[in-house]
């Protein structure tokens, strides 16, 4: 809303780096990771276009604390695995046949296997970023390389840099400053970018567990809870502290259990 009282509808777009078809007559096929990226960016888009705030600098994603900015995006990613979504949309581009269940299960198994490594990479990258932003002095005696080495020693047993990712490429070693792209961006400031993805995922998985609790096939209850999610998480923007926004939606503070369970750290109610 402008100072004159005129209301302006939000305008948002999604930009993605998706491989174009080789020929104009070819179909544009999406990799599974492309679909996840679309859902992720759609989460940001929803928070902007569904905002209820009338002041622009606390509307949508603007004004949200950095450790919660990825919350709606990480939340939307989780719906990619919804059975109904996969049945309705994951189809062969020529035959129209739905994705076979054994292929879906193989994708889930690969994702679950990779998730623990990904989480550890994020923790290590986050620690490196925090150390660089909090204690590194470019004019001091300690170099960036020595900070990297200190972290490698601390997390020595977790990654040797020789594992391969889904594409078959060899992963870089841990604690590599060159992988922290955000830290080199213009106007990056002193905010830790890596940590926000982890905490946002904790929030997202806890929020998503509310939908799982009522049943993902319970359409009427999903609609009610979805409207509640819209009016709180998506609607309040940066006008209210993100922890308070979460409590309005969930009725309590964030807990770690859904995050730990999702990544296989809790099985049958016990830490594994």
Coordinates of C-alpha atoms in Angstrom, one line a residue:
X1 CA 0.0 0.0 0.0
X2 CA 1.4 3.4 -1.0
X3 CA 1.5 6.5 1.2
X4 CA -1.5 7.8 -0.7
X5 CA -3.5 4.7 0.2
X6 CA -3.4 3.0 -3.2
X7 CA -3.1 -0.8 -3.0
X8 CA -0.7 -2.5 -5.4
X9 CA -1.0 -6.2 -6.1
X10 CA 2.2 -8.1 -5.7
X11 CA 4.0 -9.2 -8.9
X12 CA 6.4 -12.1 -8.7
X13 CA 8.1 -14.4 -11.3
X14 CA 10.2 -17.6 -11.2
X15 CA 13.5 -17.7 -13.1
X16 CA 15.2 -21.0 -13.5
X17 CA 18.3 -22.3 -15.3
X18 CA 16.7 -25.3 -17.0
X19 CA 18.3 -27.0 -20.0
X20 CA 16.4 -26.1 -23.2
X21 CA 15.6 -28.8 -25.8
X22 CA 18.2 -29.4 -28.5
X23 CA 15.7 -28.8 -31.3
X24 CA 12.6 -26.6 -31.3
X25 CA 10.4 -29.6 -32.0
X26 CA 11.7 -31.5 -29.0
X27 CA 10.0 -31.7 -25.7
X28 CA 11.6 -29.8 -22.8
X29 CA 12.3 -32.6 -20.2
X30 CA 12.9 -31.8 -16.6
X31 CA 15.3 -33.6 -14.3
X32 CA 13.9 -34.5 -10.9
X33 CA 16.2 -31.9 -9.4
X34 CA 14.6 -29.3 -11.7
X35 CA 11.2 -30.1 -10.4
X36 CA 12.5 -29.7 -6.8
X37 CA 14.0 -26.3 -7.8
X38 CA 10.6 -25.2 -9.3
X39 CA 8.8 -26.1 -6.1
X40 CA 11.5 -24.4 -4.0
X41 CA 11.2 -21.1 -6.0
X42 CA 7.4 -21.4 -6.0
X43 CA 7.6 -21.3 -2.2
X44 CA 9.3 -17.9 -2.3
X45 CA 6.8 -16.8 -4.9
X46 CA 3.8 -17.8 -2.8
X47 CA 5.2 -15.8 0.2
X48 CA 5.4 -12.7 -1.9
X49 CA 2.0 -12.9 -3.7
X50 CA 0.0 -14.1 -0.7
X51 CA 1.3 -11.6 1.8
X52 CA -1.3 -9.8 3.9
X53 CA 1.1 -7.0 4.9
X54 CA 0.3 -3.5 3.6
X55 CA 3.8 -2.1 4.2
X56 CA 6.3 -3.1 1.5
X57 CA 9.4 -3.4 3.6
X58 CA 7.8 -6.1 5.8
X59 CA 5.7 -7.7 3.0
X60 CA 6.4 -11.2 1.6
X61 CA 10.0 -12.3 2.0
X62 CA 11.2 -8.7 2.8
X63 CA 12.0 -8.2 6.5
X64 CA 12.0 -11.9 7.3
X65 CA 15.0 -13.0 9.5
X66 CA 17.7 -14.6 7.4
X67 CA 17.4 -18.0 9.2
X68 CA 13.8 -18.3 8.2
X69 CA 13.8 -16.9 4.6
X70 CA 14.0 -20.4 3.1
X71 CA 11.2 -21.8 5.3
X72 CA 8.3 -21.7 2.7
X73 CA 10.7 -22.8 -0.1
X74 CA 12.0 -25.8 1.8
X75 CA 8.4 -26.6 2.8
X76 CA 7.2 -26.6 -0.8
X77 CA 10.0 -29.0 -1.8
X78 CA 8.5 -31.7 0.4
X79 CA 5.3 -31.8 -1.7
X80 CA 7.3 -33.2 -4.6
X81 CA 7.2 -36.5 -2.9
X82 CA 3.5 -36.5 -2.4
X83 CA 1.9 -39.7 -3.8
X84 CA -1.0 -37.8 -5.4
X85 CA 1.4 -35.3 -7.1
X86 CA 3.6 -38.0 -8.5
X87 CA 0.6 -40.0 -9.7
X88 CA -0.9 -37.0 -11.5
X89 CA 2.2 -35.3 -12.9
X90 CA 5.2 -37.6 -13.0
X91 CA 4.3 -39.2 -16.3
X92 CA 6.2 -40.4 -19.4
X93 CA 6.3 -37.6 -21.9
X94 CA 5.4 -39.9 -24.8
X95 CA 3.1 -42.6 -23.4
X96 CA 1.6 -40.7 -20.5
X97 CA 2.2 -43.6 -18.2
X98 CA 2.8 -42.6 -14.5
X99 CA 6.2 -43.1 -13.0
X100 CA 6.6 -46.7 -11.9
X101 CA 6.6 -47.3 -8.2
X102 CA 9.9 -49.0 -8.2
X103 CA 11.5 -45.9 -9.8
X104 CA 9.9 -43.7 -7.3
X105 CA 11.2 -45.9 -4.5
X106 CA 14.7 -45.8 -6.1
X107 CA 14.6 -42.0 -6.1
X108 CA 13.6 -41.9 -2.5
X109 CA 16.3 -44.3 -1.5
X110 CA 19.0 -42.3 -3.3
X111 CA 17.7 -39.1 -1.7
X112 CA 17.7 -40.6 1.7
X113 CA 21.2 -42.0 1.3
X114 CA 22.5 -38.6 0.1
X115 CA 20.6 -36.5 2.7
X116 CA 22.9 -37.3 5.6
X117 CA 26.0 -36.3 3.6
X118 CA 24.2 -33.2 2.4
X119 CA 23.3 -32.2 5.9
X120 CA 26.9 -32.7 7.1
X121 CA 28.2 -30.6 4.1
X122 CA 25.8 -27.8 5.1
X123 CA 26.9 -28.0 8.8
X124 CA 30.6 -27.8 7.8
X125 CA 30.0 -25.1 5.2
X126 CA 28.0 -23.1 7.8
X127 CA 30.8 -23.5 10.3
X128 CA 33.3 -22.3 7.8
X129 CA 31.2 -19.3 6.9
X130 CA 30.6 -18.4 10.6
X131 CA 34.3 -18.6 11.3
X132 CA 35.2 -16.4 8.4
X133 CA 32.6 -13.8 9.3
X134 CA 33.2 -13.8 13.0
X135 CA 36.9 -14.3 13.6
X136 CA 38.9 -13.9 10.3
X137 CA 41.0 -10.8 10.1
X138 CA 42.5 -10.2 6.6
X139 CA 45.3 -8.2 8.2
X140 CA 45.9 -10.8 10.9
X141 CA 48.2 -13.8 11.2
X142 CA 45.6 -16.4 10.4
X143 CA 44.9 -17.1 6.7
X144 CA 41.7 -18.4 5.1
X145 CA 43.5 -21.7 4.4
X146 CA 44.4 -22.2 8.0
X147 CA 40.7 -21.7 9.0
X148 CA 39.7 -24.3 6.4
X149 CA 42.3 -26.7 7.7
X150 CA 41.1 -26.2 11.3
X151 CA 37.6 -27.2 10.2
X152 CA 38.9 -30.2 8.3
X153 CA 40.6 -31.4 11.4
X154 CA 37.5 -30.9 13.4
X155 CA 35.2 -32.8 11.0
X156 CA 38.0 -35.1 9.7
X157 CA 36.0 -38.3 9.7
X158 CA 32.9 -37.0 7.8
X159 CA 34.2 -36.4 4.3
X160 CA 37.3 -37.1 2.3
X161 CA 36.3 -35.3 -0.8
X162 CA 36.3 -38.5 -2.9
X163 CA 32.7 -39.4 -2.9
X164 CA 30.6 -38.8 -6.0
X165 CA 27.3 -37.0 -6.3
X166 CA 24.2 -38.1 -8.3
X167 CA 25.7 -36.8 -11.6
X168 CA 28.9 -38.9 -11.0
X169 CA 31.1 -35.9 -10.4
X170 CA 33.7 -36.1 -7.7
X171 CA 32.8 -33.9 -4.8
X172 CA 35.1 -31.2 -3.5
X173 CA 36.8 -31.6 -0.2
X174 CA 35.1 -30.1 2.9
X175 CA 35.6 -26.6 4.2
X176 CA 36.3 -25.1 0.8
X177 CA 35.8 -21.3 0.8
X178 CA 35.4 -21.2 -3.0
X179 CA 32.1 -23.1 -2.6
X180 CA 30.6 -20.3 -0.5
X181 CA 29.3 -18.4 -3.5
X182 CA 27.0 -16.0 -1.5
X183 CA 29.9 -14.7 0.5
X184 CA 31.5 -13.2 -2.6
X185 CA 28.3 -11.6 -3.9
X186 CA 27.9 -7.8 -4.0
X187 CA 26.3 -6.4 -0.8
X188 CA 26.5 -9.8 0.8
X189 CA 27.2 -8.1 4.2
X190 CA 28.0 -10.2 7.2
X191 CA 25.0 -12.6 7.3
X192 CA 25.7 -16.3 7.4
X193 CA 23.9 -17.8 4.4
X194 CA 24.5 -21.5 4.9
X195 CA 22.9 -21.8 8.3
X196 CA 19.6 -20.4 7.1
X197 CA 19.0 -23.4 4.8
X198 CA 19.5 -25.8 7.7
X199 CA 17.2 -24.0 10.2
X200 CA 14.6 -23.3 7.5
X201 CA 14.5 -27.0 6.7
X202 CA 14.0 -27.8 10.4
X203 CA 11.0 -25.4 10.4
X204 CA 9.7 -26.8 7.1
X205 CA 9.8 -30.4 8.2
X206 CA 8.1 -29.6 11.5
X207 CA 5.4 -27.6 9.6
X208 CA 5.0 -30.4 7.0
X209 CA 4.5 -33.0 9.8
X210 CA 1.3 -31.1 10.7
X211 CA -0.1 -32.1 7.3
X212 CA 1.2 -35.6 7.7
X213 CA -0.5 -35.9 11.0
X214 CA -3.9 -35.3 9.5
X215 CA -3.2 -37.5 6.5
X216 CA -2.0 -36.3 3.1
X217 CA -5.1 -38.0 1.5
X218 CA -7.5 -36.1 3.8
X219 CA -8.5 -33.5 1.3
X220 CA -10.9 -31.4 3.5
X221 CA -8.6 -31.2 6.5
X222 CA -5.7 -30.4 4.2
X223 CA -7.6 -27.5 2.8
X224 CA -8.3 -26.1 6.3
X225 CA -4.7 -26.5 7.4
X226 CA -3.5 -25.1 4.1
X227 CA -5.6 -21.9 4.6
X228 CA -4.1 -21.6 8.1
X229 CA -0.6 -22.0 6.7
X230 CA -1.4 -19.3 4.1
X231 CA -2.7 -16.8 6.7
X232 CA 0.2 -17.3 9.0
X233 CA 3.5 -18.4 7.4
X234 CA 2.7 -17.0 3.9
X235 CA 0.6 -14.1 4.9
X236 CA 2.5 -12.4 7.8
X237 CA 5.8 -11.8 6.1
X238 CA 8.4 -9.9 8.0
X239 CA 5.8 -8.0 10.1
X240 CA 6.1 -10.5 13.0
X241 CA 9.1 -12.4 14.3
X242 CA 9.4 -15.7 12.4
X243 CA 9.5 -17.8 15.6
X244 CA 6.1 -16.2 16.6
X245 CA 4.7 -16.8 13.1
X246 CA 5.6 -20.5 13.4
X247 CA 4.0 -20.7 16.8
X248 CA 0.8 -19.2 15.4
X249 CA 0.7 -21.9 12.7
X250 CA 1.9 -24.9 14.8
X251 CA 0.7 -23.9 18.2
X252 CA 4.1 -24.5 19.7
X253 CA 7.8 -23.8 19.2
X254 CA 9.9 -25.6 16.6
X255 CA 11.1 -29.1 17.5
X256 CA 13.9 -31.1 15.9
X257 CA 12.2 -34.5 15.8
X258 CA 10.6 -34.3 12.3
X259 CA 14.0 -33.1 10.9
X260 CA 15.9 -36.0 12.6
X261 CA 13.2 -38.5 11.6
X262 CA 13.3 -37.3 8.0
X263 CA 17.0 -37.8 7.7
X264 CA 17.0 -41.2 9.4
X265 CA 18.5 -40.1 12.7
X266 CA 15.4 -41.3 14.6
X267 CA 13.9 -44.7 14.0
X268 CA 11.0 -46.1 16.1
X269 CA 11.3 -43.1 18.4
X270 CA 15.0 -43.7 19.2
X271 CA 18.1 -41.9 18.0
X272 CA 20.0 -44.1 15.5

